[in-house]
Short mmCIF file of C-alpha atoms in Angstrom, two decimals:
data_model
loop_
_atom_site.label_atom_id
_atom_site.label_comp_id
_atom_site.label_asym_id
_atom_site.label_seq_id
_atom_site.Cartn_x
_atom_site.Cartn_y
_atom_site.Cartn_z
CA ALA A 9 -15.57 14.86 -2.96
CA PRO A 10 -13.76 13.39 -6.25
CA HIS A 11 -14.26 10.00 -5.25
CA PRO A 12 -16.79 7.41 -7.29
CA SER A 13 -17.07 5.44 -4.03
CA ARG A 14 -18.55 8.21 -1.92
CA SER A 15 -22.25 7.11 -2.68
CA GLY A 16 -21.26 3.83 -1.01
CA ARG A 17 -23.58 1.95 -3.46
CA ALA A 18 -20.81 -0.47 -4.85
CA GLN A 19 -19.25 -0.68 -1.53
CA PRO A 20 -20.60 -4.32 -0.62
CA LYS A 21 -19.35 -5.71 -3.94
CA VAL A 22 -15.62 -4.10 -3.07
CA GLY A 23 -16.23 -6.04 0.33
CA ALA A 24 -17.30 -9.41 -1.37
CA GLU A 25 -14.59 -8.96 -3.35
CA ALA A 26 -12.02 -8.98 -0.61
CA ARG A 27 -13.25 -11.62 1.22
CA LYS A 28 -13.03 -13.89 -1.53
CA LYS A 29 -9.11 -12.92 -1.69
CA GLN A 30 -8.64 -12.97 1.76
CA LYS A 31 -6.50 -15.55 3.23
CA PRO A 32 -8.29 -17.64 6.34
CA GLY A 33 -5.43 -17.02 8.95
CA ARG A 34 -6.10 -13.23 8.69
CA LEU A 35 -9.23 -12.92 9.52
CA GLY A 36 -10.70 -10.36 11.57
CA LYS A 37 -6.75 -8.96 11.81
CA ARG A 38 -7.17 -4.99 12.98
CA ALA A 39 -4.77 -2.31 12.20
CA PRO A 40 -3.42 -0.85 14.99
CA SER A 41 -4.84 1.42 17.70
CA VAL A 42 -2.47 4.50 17.21
CA ALA A 43 -3.86 4.66 13.35
CA SER A 44 -5.83 7.35 12.23
CA PRO A 45 -9.81 7.10 11.12
CA GLU A 46 -8.74 5.61 8.13
CA ALA A 47 -6.77 3.17 9.22
CA GLN A 48 -10.05 1.94 11.63
CA GLY A 49 -11.39 0.62 8.18
CA ILE A 50 -14.79 1.64 8.68
CA GLY A 51 -14.91 2.65 12.36
CA ALA A 52 -16.37 -0.63 13.56
CA ALA A 53 -15.89 -3.03 16.30
CA PRO A 54 -17.82 -6.39 15.36
CA ALA A 55 -16.78 -9.20 17.17
CA GLU A 56 -13.85 -11.12 15.87
CA GLY A 57 -14.19 -13.36 12.76
CA ASN A 58 -17.05 -11.21 11.30
CA PRO A 59 -17.09 -11.43 7.99
CA VAL A 60 -18.79 -7.88 7.21
CA HIS A 61 -15.65 -6.39 9.69
CA ALA A 62 -13.34 -8.72 7.60
CA GLY A 63 -14.20 -7.51 4.23
CA ALA A 64 -14.53 -3.69 5.27
CA GLU A 65 -11.48 -4.14 6.77
CA GLN A 66 -9.61 -5.39 3.63
CA THR A 67 -10.87 -2.57 1.76
CA GLY A 68 -10.05 0.37 4.43
CA ALA A 69 -7.26 -0.64 6.40
CA PRO A 70 -4.44 -2.27 4.27
CA ALA A 71 -2.81 0.27 1.68
CA SER A 72 -1.08 -2.08 -0.25
CA MET A 73 -0.63 -5.84 -0.59
CA VAL A 74 0.55 -5.32 -4.25
CA PHE A 75 4.27 -6.59 -4.06
CA ASN A 76 4.47 -8.77 -0.84
CA ASN A 77 2.00 -10.66 1.49
CA VAL A 78 2.52 -8.24 4.87
CA ALA A 79 -0.18 -5.61 4.81
CA VAL A 80 1.13 -1.99 5.08
CA THR A 81 -1.71 -0.44 7.34
CA LEU A 82 -3.09 3.24 6.57
CA GLY A 83 -1.80 3.62 10.65
CA ASP A 84 1.67 3.36 9.42
CA VAL A 85 0.98 5.55 6.36
CA TRP A 86 -0.25 8.22 8.51
CA ILE A 87 2.68 7.73 10.87
CA LEU A 88 5.00 8.31 7.71
CA LEU A 89 2.82 11.33 6.87
CA ALA A 90 3.14 12.89 9.93
CA ALA A 91 6.97 12.18 10.18
CA LEU A 92 7.47 14.03 6.86
CA LYS A 93 5.13 16.87 8.04
CA ALA A 94 7.00 17.62 10.97
CA LEU A 95 10.17 17.60 9.02
CA SER A 96 9.05 19.78 6.37
CA LEU A 97 7.40 22.04 9.15
CA LEU A 98 10.62 22.59 10.89
CA TRP A 99 12.41 23.02 7.48
CA LEU A 100 9.75 26.00 6.17
CA LEU A 101 10.54 27.77 10.11
CA TYR A 102 14.24 27.62 9.16
CA PHE A 103 13.49 29.13 5.62
CA ALA A 104 11.25 32.16 6.99
CA SER A 105 13.41 32.64 9.91
CA CYS A 106 16.59 32.30 8.79
CA THR A 107 17.81 31.75 5.09
CA THR A 108 15.49 34.37 3.94
CA ARG A 109 16.75 37.09 6.01
CA HIS A 110 20.24 36.60 5.05
CA PRO A 111 21.62 40.16 4.03
CA HIS A 112 22.29 38.35 0.06
CA ALA A 113 19.88 35.71 0.32
CA VAL A 114 16.76 37.39 -2.41
CA LEU A 115 18.43 39.49 -4.58
CA TYR A 116 15.74 39.10 -7.24
CA HIS A 117 11.73 38.32 -7.41
CA ASP A 118 10.30 36.46 -10.37
CA PRO A 119 7.35 38.85 -11.63
CA HIS A 120 5.56 35.60 -12.77
CA ALA A 121 5.35 33.51 -10.30
CA GLY A 122 2.72 33.83 -7.54
CA PRO A 123 0.05 35.99 -9.25
CA ILE A 124 -2.91 37.13 -7.21
CA TRP A 125 -4.89 34.54 -7.96
CA VAL A 126 -2.63 31.50 -7.42
CA ARG A 127 -2.05 33.37 -3.71
CA GLY A 128 -5.32 33.78 -2.80
CA SER A 129 -6.45 29.94 -4.01
CA LEU A 130 -3.88 28.88 -1.27
CA VAL A 131 -5.13 30.82 1.30
CA LEU A 132 -9.00 30.25 0.51
CA PHE A 133 -8.17 26.48 0.09
CA GLY A 134 -5.54 25.92 2.65
CA SER A 135 -8.17 27.55 5.02
CA CYS A 136 -10.84 25.42 3.82
CA THR A 137 -8.35 22.46 4.40
CA ILE A 138 -7.59 23.59 8.20
CA CYS A 139 -11.27 23.41 8.51
CA LEU A 140 -11.59 19.91 7.09
CA ASN A 141 -8.89 18.95 9.88
CA VAL A 142 -11.19 20.73 12.93
CA PHE A 143 -14.05 18.70 11.44
CA ARG A 144 -11.94 15.75 11.39
CA VAL A 145 -10.86 16.55 15.23
CA GLY A 146 -14.33 17.06 16.19
CA TYR A 147 -16.15 13.71 14.38
CA ASP A 148 -12.59 11.48 16.08
CA VAL A 149 -13.39 13.40 20.02
CA SER A 150 -17.31 12.46 19.09
CA HIS A 151 -16.10 8.75 19.12
CA ILE A 152 -13.20 8.79 22.02
CA HIS A 153 -15.10 6.45 23.82
CA CYS A 154 -14.18 3.82 21.20
CA LYS A 155 -11.12 5.23 19.43
CA SER A 156 -7.33 5.71 20.36
CA GLN A 157 -7.08 9.45 21.94
CA LEU A 158 -3.29 9.00 19.99
CA GLU A 159 -5.42 9.54 16.88
CA LEU A 160 -5.82 13.18 17.34
CA ILE A 161 -2.25 13.70 17.31
CA PHE A 162 -2.67 13.50 13.23
CA PRO A 163 -4.78 16.42 12.08
CA VAL A 164 -3.81 18.49 14.31
CA ILE A 165 -0.10 18.11 13.09
CA GLU A 166 -1.81 18.79 9.67
CA ILE A 167 -3.10 21.85 10.88
CA ILE A 168 -0.09 23.86 11.80
CA PHE A 169 1.42 22.42 8.96
CA LEU A 170 -1.12 23.81 6.75
CA GLY A 171 -0.98 26.86 8.49
CA VAL A 172 2.95 27.39 8.28
CA GLN A 173 3.21 26.31 4.17
CA THR A 174 0.57 28.52 3.25
CA TRP A 175 1.72 31.44 5.17
CA VAL A 176 5.22 30.90 3.63
CA LEU A 177 4.05 29.87 0.25
CA TRP A 178 2.41 33.59 0.27
CA LYS A 179 5.12 35.57 1.85
CA HIS A 180 8.18 33.94 -0.14
CA CYS A 181 6.50 32.04 -3.56
CA LYS A 182 8.63 34.96 -5.96
CA ASP A 183 11.72 34.78 -4.06
CA CYS A 184 15.12 33.73 -6.14
CA VAL A 185 16.91 32.32 -3.13
CA GLN A 186 20.76 33.00 -3.86
CA VAL A 187 22.03 31.70 -0.54
CA ARG A 188 21.85 28.00 0.50
CA THR A 189 20.53 26.69 -2.36
CA ASN A 190 21.35 22.87 -1.64
CA LEU A 191 19.63 22.92 1.36
CA THR A 192 16.94 24.87 0.03
CA ARG A 193 16.51 22.66 -3.13
CA CYS A 194 16.12 19.89 -0.69
CA GLY A 195 13.33 21.54 1.54
CA LEU A 196 11.75 22.65 -1.03
CA MET A 197 11.71 18.89 -2.76
CA LEU A 198 10.98 17.43 0.80
CA THR A 199 7.87 19.98 1.05
CA LEU A 200 6.81 19.41 -2.39
CA ALA A 201 7.01 15.20 -1.90
CA THR A 202 4.52 15.65 1.01
CA ASP A 203 2.04 17.56 -0.40
CA LEU A 204 1.82 15.09 -3.41
CA LEU A 205 1.57 12.28 -0.95
CA LEU A 206 -0.87 13.72 0.91
CA TRP A 207 -2.95 14.03 -2.36
CA VAL A 208 -1.97 10.75 -3.91
CA LEU A 209 -3.63 8.96 -0.19
CA ALA A 210 -6.46 11.64 -0.69
CA VAL A 211 -6.95 10.47 -4.13
CA THR A 212 -6.81 6.42 -3.26
CA ASN A 213 -8.02 6.38 0.33
CA ASP A 214 -12.03 6.64 0.64
CA SER A 215 -12.19 5.09 4.09
CA MET A 216 -13.37 8.01 5.83
CA HIS A 217 -16.44 8.18 3.61
CA ARG A 218 -16.77 4.76 3.97
CA GLU A 219 -16.43 4.97 8.17
CA ILE A 220 -19.43 7.66 7.87
CA LYS A 221 -21.39 5.49 5.47
CA ALA A 222 -21.01 2.14 7.68
CA GLU A 223 -22.17 4.54 10.88
CA LEU A 224 -25.60 5.73 9.02
CA ASN A 225 -26.17 2.07 8.16
CA ALA A 226 -25.33 0.68 11.76
CA LEU A 227 -28.14 3.55 12.84
CA MET A 228 -30.63 2.11 10.52
CA GLU A 229 -30.14 -1.27 11.66
CA ASN A 230 -30.88 -0.18 15.50
CA PHE A 231 -34.08 1.83 14.19
CA SER A 232 -35.15 -1.44 12.33
CA GLY A 233 -34.20 -3.44 15.59
CA ASN A 234 -31.03 -5.18 14.49
CA ASP A 235 -28.30 -4.97 17.32
CA THR A 236 -25.18 -4.08 16.30
CA ASN A 237 -21.70 -3.24 18.00
CA THR A 238 -20.64 -0.56 15.40
CA CYS A 239 -18.92 2.52 17.51
CA LEU A 240 -21.35 5.01 17.32
CA CYS A 241 -21.13 9.08 17.69
CA LEU A 242 -22.73 10.24 21.29
CA ASN A 243 -24.35 13.10 20.05
CA ALA A 244 -25.86 12.75 16.52
CA THR A 245 -26.55 16.27 15.64
CA VAL A 246 -22.83 17.38 16.17
CA CYS A 247 -21.74 14.56 14.33
CA GLU A 248 -24.15 15.05 11.38
CA VAL A 249 -22.39 18.84 11.54
CA PHE A 250 -19.03 16.84 11.53
CA GLN A 251 -19.38 14.61 8.85
CA LYS A 252 -21.63 16.71 6.27
CA GLY A 253 -18.57 19.64 7.12
CA TYR A 254 -15.91 17.06 6.24
CA LEU A 255 -17.37 15.69 2.72
CA MET A 256 -18.09 19.10 1.86
CA LEU A 257 -14.42 20.16 2.46
CA TYR A 258 -12.96 17.32 1.21
CA PRO A 259 -12.87 18.55 -2.57
CA PHE A 260 -10.38 21.83 -1.22
CA SER A 261 -7.96 19.58 0.45
CA THR A 262 -7.16 17.92 -2.84
CA GLU A 263 -6.87 20.94 -5.26
CA TYR A 264 -4.96 22.81 -2.28
CA CYS A 265 -2.17 19.96 -2.31
CA LEU A 266 -1.92 19.63 -6.07
CA LEU A 267 -1.73 24.00 -6.13
CA CYS A 268 1.30 23.52 -3.53
CA CYS A 269 2.79 21.37 -5.42
CA ALA A 270 2.96 23.71 -8.35
CA VAL A 271 4.45 26.85 -6.30
CA LEU A 272 6.71 24.90 -4.58
CA PHE A 273 8.26 23.29 -8.02
CA VAL A 274 7.87 26.88 -9.21
CA MET A 275 10.04 28.42 -6.09
CA TRP A 276 12.67 25.05 -6.82
CA LYS A 277 13.13 26.17 -10.25
CA ASN A 278 13.87 29.92 -9.07
CA VAL A 279 16.65 28.86 -6.69
CA GLY A 280 20.11 30.34 -7.45
CA ARG A 281 17.88 32.14 -10.77
CA ARG A 282 19.55 35.42 -11.70
CA LEU A 283 17.28 37.87 -13.32
CA ALA A 284 17.70 40.57 -15.74
CA PRO A 285 17.74 44.22 -14.17
CA HIS A 286 14.33 45.00 -16.16
CA THR A 287 12.40 41.69 -15.56
CA GLY A 288 13.07 42.21 -11.88
CA ALA A 289 10.40 44.43 -11.38
CA HIS A 290 6.81 43.76 -12.28
CA PRO A 291 5.27 45.08 -15.30
CA GLY A 292 2.13 46.67 -13.30
CA THR A 293 -0.34 43.66 -14.09
CA PRO A 294 -3.62 45.65 -14.37
CA PRO A 295 -6.70 45.19 -12.04
CA PHE A 296 -9.41 42.53 -13.35
CA HIS A 297 -12.39 44.74 -14.87
CA LEU A 298 -15.24 43.81 -17.23
CA HIS A 299 -14.01 46.43 -19.93
CA GLY A 300 -17.58 46.26 -21.37
CA ALA A 301 -17.97 42.49 -21.54
CA ILE A 302 -21.30 41.56 -21.32
CA PHE A 303 -22.37 38.32 -23.70
CA GLY A 304 -19.55 36.13 -21.77
CA PRO A 305 -20.51 36.87 -18.41
CA LEU A 306 -24.57 36.38 -18.98
CA LEU A 307 -23.85 33.39 -21.21
CA GLY A 308 -21.40 31.67 -18.42
CA LEU A 309 -23.84 32.89 -15.88
CA LEU A 310 -26.32 31.12 -17.70
CA ALA A 311 -24.62 27.92 -18.13
CA LEU A 312 -23.87 28.25 -14.10
CA VAL A 313 -27.29 28.22 -13.28
CA ALA A 314 -28.52 25.25 -15.12
CA GLY A 315 -25.42 23.48 -13.97
CA VAL A 316 -26.55 23.79 -10.27
CA CYS A 317 -30.10 23.12 -11.03
CA VAL A 318 -28.98 19.91 -12.93
CA PHE A 319 -26.43 19.26 -9.77
CA VAL A 320 -28.99 19.52 -7.49
CA LEU A 321 -31.51 17.58 -9.73
CA PHE A 322 -29.11 14.57 -9.53
CA GLN A 323 -28.30 14.52 -6.07
CA ILE A 324 -31.31 14.84 -4.43
CA GLU A 325 -32.03 11.66 -6.97
CA ALA A 326 -28.89 10.14 -5.58
CA SER A 327 -29.70 10.01 -1.81
CA GLY A 328 -32.20 7.16 -3.06
CA PRO A 329 -32.01 3.62 -3.35
CA THR A 330 -31.78 3.83 -7.00
CA ILE A 331 -31.08 6.98 -9.94
CA ALA A 332 -33.88 6.56 -13.02
CA ARG A 333 -32.29 6.61 -16.32
CA GLN A 334 -34.01 10.05 -17.29
CA TYR A 335 -31.51 11.73 -14.69
CA PHE A 336 -28.19 10.06 -16.27
CA ALA A 337 -29.80 11.85 -19.88
CA LEU A 338 -30.17 15.39 -17.72
CA TYR A 339 -26.76 15.22 -16.65
CA TYR A 340 -25.20 14.02 -20.30
CA ALA A 341 -27.64 16.34 -22.28
CA PHE A 342 -26.25 19.56 -20.31
CA TYR A 343 -22.62 18.20 -21.11
CA VAL A 344 -23.64 17.56 -24.52
CA ALA A 345 -24.73 21.62 -24.66
CA VAL A 346 -22.08 23.18 -22.88
CA LEU A 347 -19.17 21.45 -24.51
CA PRO A 348 -19.57 22.11 -27.77
CA ALA A 349 -20.27 26.05 -27.36
CA MET A 350 -16.89 26.06 -25.39
CA SER A 351 -15.56 24.39 -28.12
CA LEU A 352 -16.50 27.20 -30.54
CA ALA A 353 -15.39 29.39 -28.22
CA CYS A 354 -11.82 28.36 -27.77
CA LEU A 355 -11.96 27.97 -31.66
CA ALA A 356 -12.71 31.54 -31.97
CA GLY A 357 -10.47 32.59 -29.76
CA THR A 358 -7.42 30.32 -30.66
CA ALA A 359 -8.52 32.37 -34.41
CA ILE A 360 -8.01 35.95 -32.80
CA HIS A 361 -4.64 35.19 -31.63
CA GLY A 362 -3.58 34.75 -34.72
CA LEU A 363 -4.84 37.94 -36.16
CA GLU A 364 -3.32 40.14 -33.40
CA GLU A 365 -0.08 41.88 -33.42
CA ARG A 366 0.97 41.24 -30.14
CA GLU A 367 4.29 39.45 -30.40
CA LEU A 368 5.21 35.68 -28.90
CA ASP A 369 6.88 36.14 -25.27
CA THR A 370 9.70 33.39 -25.94
CA LEU A 371 11.78 34.57 -22.46
CA LYS A 372 12.54 31.85 -20.14
CA ASN A 373 9.36 31.77 -17.96
CA PRO A 374 9.41 28.54 -15.06
CA THR A 375 6.04 29.53 -14.26
CA ARG A 376 4.63 29.78 -17.88
CA SER A 377 6.15 26.31 -18.45
CA LEU A 378 4.59 24.62 -15.47
CA ASP A 379 1.20 25.83 -16.31
CA VAL A 380 1.74 24.75 -19.96
CA VAL A 381 2.57 20.79 -18.41
CA LEU A 382 0.08 21.15 -15.70
CA LEU A 383 -2.53 21.96 -18.23
CA MET A 384 -1.43 18.98 -20.97
CA GLY A 385 -0.86 16.08 -18.05
CA ALA A 386 -3.97 17.08 -15.81
CA ALA A 387 -6.45 16.73 -19.11
CA LEU A 388 -5.35 13.33 -19.54
CA GLY A 389 -7.56 12.56 -16.51
CA GLN A 390 -10.89 13.02 -18.09
CA MET A 391 -9.63 12.21 -21.43
CA GLY A 392 -8.96 8.37 -20.95
CA ILE A 393 -11.79 8.27 -18.76
CA ALA A 394 -14.18 9.46 -22.47
CA TYR A 395 -11.80 6.89 -24.52
CA PHE A 396 -12.43 3.83 -22.22
CA SER A 397 -16.01 5.11 -22.42
CA ILE A 398 -16.14 5.13 -26.00
CA VAL A 399 -14.73 2.04 -26.34
CA ALA A 400 -17.42 0.29 -24.09
CA ILE A 401 -19.97 1.92 -25.94
CA VAL A 402 -18.91 1.08 -28.84
CA ALA A 403 -18.40 -2.56 -28.01
CA THR A 404 -22.02 -2.96 -26.59
CA ARG A 405 -25.11 -1.09 -27.22
CA PRO A 406 -24.34 2.05 -28.82
CA HIS A 407 -28.06 2.52 -30.83
CA GLU A 408 -29.61 3.37 -26.94
CA LEU A 409 -30.48 6.94 -26.46
CA LEU A 410 -28.59 7.38 -23.05
CA ASN A 411 -25.39 5.83 -24.38
CA ARG A 412 -25.53 7.96 -27.43
CA LEU A 413 -25.71 10.73 -25.02
CA ILE A 414 -22.72 9.46 -23.42
CA LEU A 415 -20.91 8.53 -26.40
CA ALA A 416 -21.25 12.04 -27.71
CA TYR A 417 -20.00 13.56 -24.46
CA SER A 418 -16.88 11.68 -24.16
CA LEU A 419 -16.47 12.87 -27.92
CA LEU A 420 -16.91 16.26 -27.42
CA LEU A 421 -14.99 15.92 -23.70
CA ILE A 422 -12.11 14.91 -25.45
CA LEU A 423 -12.32 17.65 -28.32
CA GLN A 424 -13.12 20.39 -25.63
CA HIS A 425 -9.97 19.46 -24.16
CA ILE A 426 -7.64 19.68 -26.94
CA VAL A 427 -9.48 23.22 -28.02
CA GLN A 428 -9.47 24.87 -24.46
CA ASN A 429 -5.69 23.83 -24.10
CA LEU A 430 -4.22 25.53 -27.77
CA PHE A 431 -6.72 28.61 -26.75
CA ILE A 432 -5.16 28.82 -23.08
CA ILE A 433 -1.28 27.97 -24.37
CA GLU A 434 -1.44 30.14 -27.37
CA GLY A 435 -3.05 32.93 -24.65
CA LEU A 436 0.24 32.90 -21.91
CA HIS A 437 3.04 32.71 -24.80
CA ARG A 438 1.57 36.18 -26.33
CA ARG A 439 3.03 39.24 -24.65
CA PRO A 440 1.11 41.38 -22.75
CA LEU A 441 0.17 44.77 -24.14
CA TRP A 442 1.52 46.61 -21.32
CA GLU A 443 4.46 44.90 -21.79
CA MET A 444 4.49 45.96 -25.50
CA ALA A 445 4.25 49.94 -25.08
CA PRO A 446 7.52 50.87 -24.11
CA GLU A 447 8.75 48.64 -27.07
CA GLY A 448 6.50 50.05 -29.76
CA PRO A 449 7.45 53.05 -31.69
CA ALA A 450 8.95 55.19 -28.67
CA GLY A 451 11.46 52.42 -28.69
CA LYS A 452 12.47 52.42 -32.42
CA GLN A 453 12.18 56.42 -32.43
CA GLU A 454 15.06 55.77 -29.89
CA ALA A 455 17.47 53.96 -32.52
CA GLU A 456 17.15 56.25 -35.24
CA PRO A 457 20.27 57.68 -35.82
CA PRO A 458 19.86 61.47 -34.21
CA ARG A 459 18.50 63.88 -36.46
CA ARG A 460 19.34 67.86 -35.87
CA GLY A 461 16.60 69.94 -34.89
CA SER A 462 15.22 71.89 -31.51
CA LEU A 463 14.69 70.39 -28.14
CA LEU A 464 11.06 71.25 -28.76
CA GLU A 465 10.56 68.91 -32.19
CA LEU A 466 12.24 66.48 -30.51
CA GLY A 467 9.75 66.72 -27.28
CA GLN A 468 6.68 67.00 -30.05
CA ASP A 469 8.20 63.81 -31.46
CA LEU A 470 8.63 61.34 -28.09
CA ARG A 471 5.06 62.69 -27.53
CA ARG A 472 3.73 61.99 -30.99
CA ALA A 473 5.02 58.30 -30.24
CA PRO A 474 3.09 57.33 -28.01
CA LEU A 475 0.05 58.49 -29.63
CA ALA A 476 0.80 56.87 -32.57
CA TYR A 477 1.20 53.50 -30.78
CA ILE A 478 -2.31 53.93 -29.09
CA HIS A 479 -3.80 54.83 -31.96
CA SER A 480 -2.75 51.63 -34.16
CA TYR A 481 -3.97 49.41 -31.37
CA SER A 482 -6.95 51.54 -31.21
CA HIS A 483 -8.25 49.49 -34.46
CA LEU A 484 -7.51 46.33 -32.55
CA ASN A 485 -10.05 46.95 -29.49
CA TRP A 486 -13.01 44.35 -30.95
CA LYS A 487 -10.32 41.64 -30.87
CA ARG A 488 -9.27 42.58 -27.16
CA ARG A 489 -12.67 43.05 -26.22
CA ALA A 490 -13.57 39.20 -27.78
CA LEU A 491 -10.62 37.47 -26.35
CA LYS A 492 -12.03 38.98 -22.88
CA GLU A 493 -15.83 37.74 -24.01
CA ILE A 494 -14.67 34.39 -24.87
CA SER A 495 -12.40 34.06 -21.54
CA LEU A 496 -14.79 35.45 -18.93
CA PHE A 497 -17.54 32.71 -20.31
CA LEU A 498 -14.98 29.96 -20.51
CA ILE A 499 -14.07 30.69 -16.74
CA LEU A 500 -17.39 30.55 -15.50
CA CYS A 501 -18.68 27.32 -17.44
CA ASN A 502 -15.19 25.78 -15.99
CA ILE A 503 -16.04 26.88 -12.93
CA THR A 504 -19.36 25.10 -13.36
CA LEU A 505 -17.84 21.82 -14.75
CA TRP A 506 -15.49 21.91 -11.86
CA MET A 507 -18.30 21.90 -9.37
CA MET A 508 -20.33 19.00 -10.41
CA PRO A 509 -17.70 16.49 -9.80
CA ALA A 510 -16.16 17.86 -7.42
CA PHE A 511 -18.90 17.74 -4.95
CA GLY A 512 -20.05 14.37 -5.59
CA ILE A 513 -21.59 14.17 -8.83
CA HIS A 514 -20.38 10.87 -10.68
CA PRO A 515 -22.05 9.49 -13.03
CA GLU A 516 -19.58 7.75 -14.96
CA PHE A 517 -19.39 5.50 -11.79
CA GLU A 518 -23.02 5.04 -10.99
CA ASN A 519 -24.24 4.35 -14.86
CA GLY A 520 -23.09 1.00 -14.54
CA LEU A 521 -22.15 0.42 -18.30
CA GLU A 522 -18.23 0.98 -18.26
CA GLN A 523 -18.35 -0.87 -14.97
CA ASP A 524 -20.23 -4.00 -16.61
CA PHE A 525 -18.14 -4.29 -19.57
CA TYR A 526 -14.76 -3.67 -17.63
CA GLY A 527 -15.39 -5.35 -14.42
CA TYR A 528 -15.77 -3.38 -11.01
CA GLN A 529 -11.83 -3.13 -9.90
CA THR A 530 -10.70 -1.83 -13.20
CA TRP A 531 -13.13 0.85 -13.73
CA PHE A 532 -12.79 2.04 -10.36
CA THR A 533 -9.28 2.44 -10.89
CA ILE A 534 -9.78 4.31 -13.63
CA VAL A 535 -12.52 6.75 -12.80
CA ASN A 536 -10.59 7.13 -9.40
CA PHE A 537 -7.25 8.29 -10.93
CA GLY A 538 -9.26 9.99 -13.72
CA LEU A 539 -11.33 12.05 -11.92
CA PRO A 540 -9.33 13.84 -9.66
CA LEU A 541 -6.86 14.91 -12.45
CA GLY A 542 -10.24 16.42 -14.47
CA VAL A 543 -10.98 18.47 -11.31
CA PHE A 544 -7.98 20.00 -11.19
CA TYR A 545 -7.68 20.50 -14.76
CA ARG A 546 -11.02 22.49 -14.14
CA MET A 547 -9.64 24.70 -11.69
CA HIS A 548 -6.02 24.99 -13.26
CA SER A 549 -7.59 26.20 -16.61
CA VAL A 550 -9.54 29.15 -14.38
CA GLY A 551 -6.34 30.20 -13.61
CA GLY A 552 -4.79 29.76 -16.80
CA LEU A 553 -8.26 31.78 -18.35
CA VAL A 554 -7.70 34.39 -15.65
CA GLU A 555 -3.93 35.10 -17.29
CA VAL A 556 -5.52 35.15 -20.72
CA TYR A 557 -8.10 37.76 -19.84
CA LEU A 558 -6.20 40.33 -17.91
CA GLU A 559 -3.36 40.14 -21.07
CA ALA A 560 -5.52 40.50 -23.66
#
């Protein structure tokens, strides 16, 4: 999961700082019993006044004490989210069963909205998120002897909401609704806000992970002979399955929420939109084929295999008490090797775009505009972390080997984000070849003044025009093939760089360099907000690169 505190190493420090800030009168205060697992803090039930319980609860139960002295517990947050999910669910059902079935509700379909990779990702990530909530229900049931039965309501509501939302977005993501536009816009914004709040909570709240870690630590204390009142699972084997499944599927939940926000925003932009007759039909996107691409997939697979090896080695080492410095060096060396290759590929692709004769697509396209905004906005996450790392390294010990690797990694990461955004945005603004063919020489032939001649000569001229078009573009075959090679290589590399931080490998937080320079709380905030954006950027880049590949 994209949370730097999943390893649990820095958690005692969190508790210590929370105990210092805690008021004496609030010692041992608990969240309401109707709260979710997150509201229970670490899931423990020690005696009142226990400082360990107080520190853990101050980091787990209160969700906000920034502007007042009254703690807003995560139980309150989950009750609010349950109400928002219920309202959004009612609107989704009304939209699918009433609004879209109106005789003149959907007269146009946006051909660029909801491509197959977006809808496929919705189904994949939505299924994983539903499975995550199933594991969460199982985890709560296994602790039902020491938790409130009302806690089961929250994941059940979310499962229903996720299923209905995925079905509605799959079926109606291309619709340009023409009736009940105000109600439709309000409903879309309500659902978008609900998904965005779910993402924010998933990013900022890590108490479920700490609950699992606390239970594992309590088991170790029991084995060592120390007594504890922690709420333990009745069946250790079943609970371990639920825990591993929850942690494994957690990254897909955050990706699903952001993807739904993007699709809902495009639907909101399309409400009341009227398209020209020739844009109402999809131009017929060609299927995904390799088209003889060899070097790009091979190099991408090589990077993927190397990334998996580095990921496994680092995760095995991270399971121990400490992480040796050579494993940090291995991680950053992998990035230092991959990022320059990706940057060079992006620069080459951008240069090839400049040599192409395809016209720029200047038509209004909300989907493409959103893709550009998301690419540039999500890139700020990792670029921000890299910038603060550069400042910390230059100000402390820039001459050590590991620090040099981190410095090179940070600089290359910023460069790679910039050139990759340029390559993807340039590719998205080029007109696909299958859309240009009707406007080639055949279109020019129709615009010429009529000439005297027989019907046979006219037919030969019309047949000659597409052949001339194909012949002129056959000379650009090497450019299109190079673009496809580059796109496939970047797709596999971005999948590799998405996998490594998404499933728990966070050397930015574990190496301790930036943490010592900025302090725990400051660096925790930077990483906890930057890493999820970086994870989303890699997955969104994959989608943009698929579009560039298909349009080449």
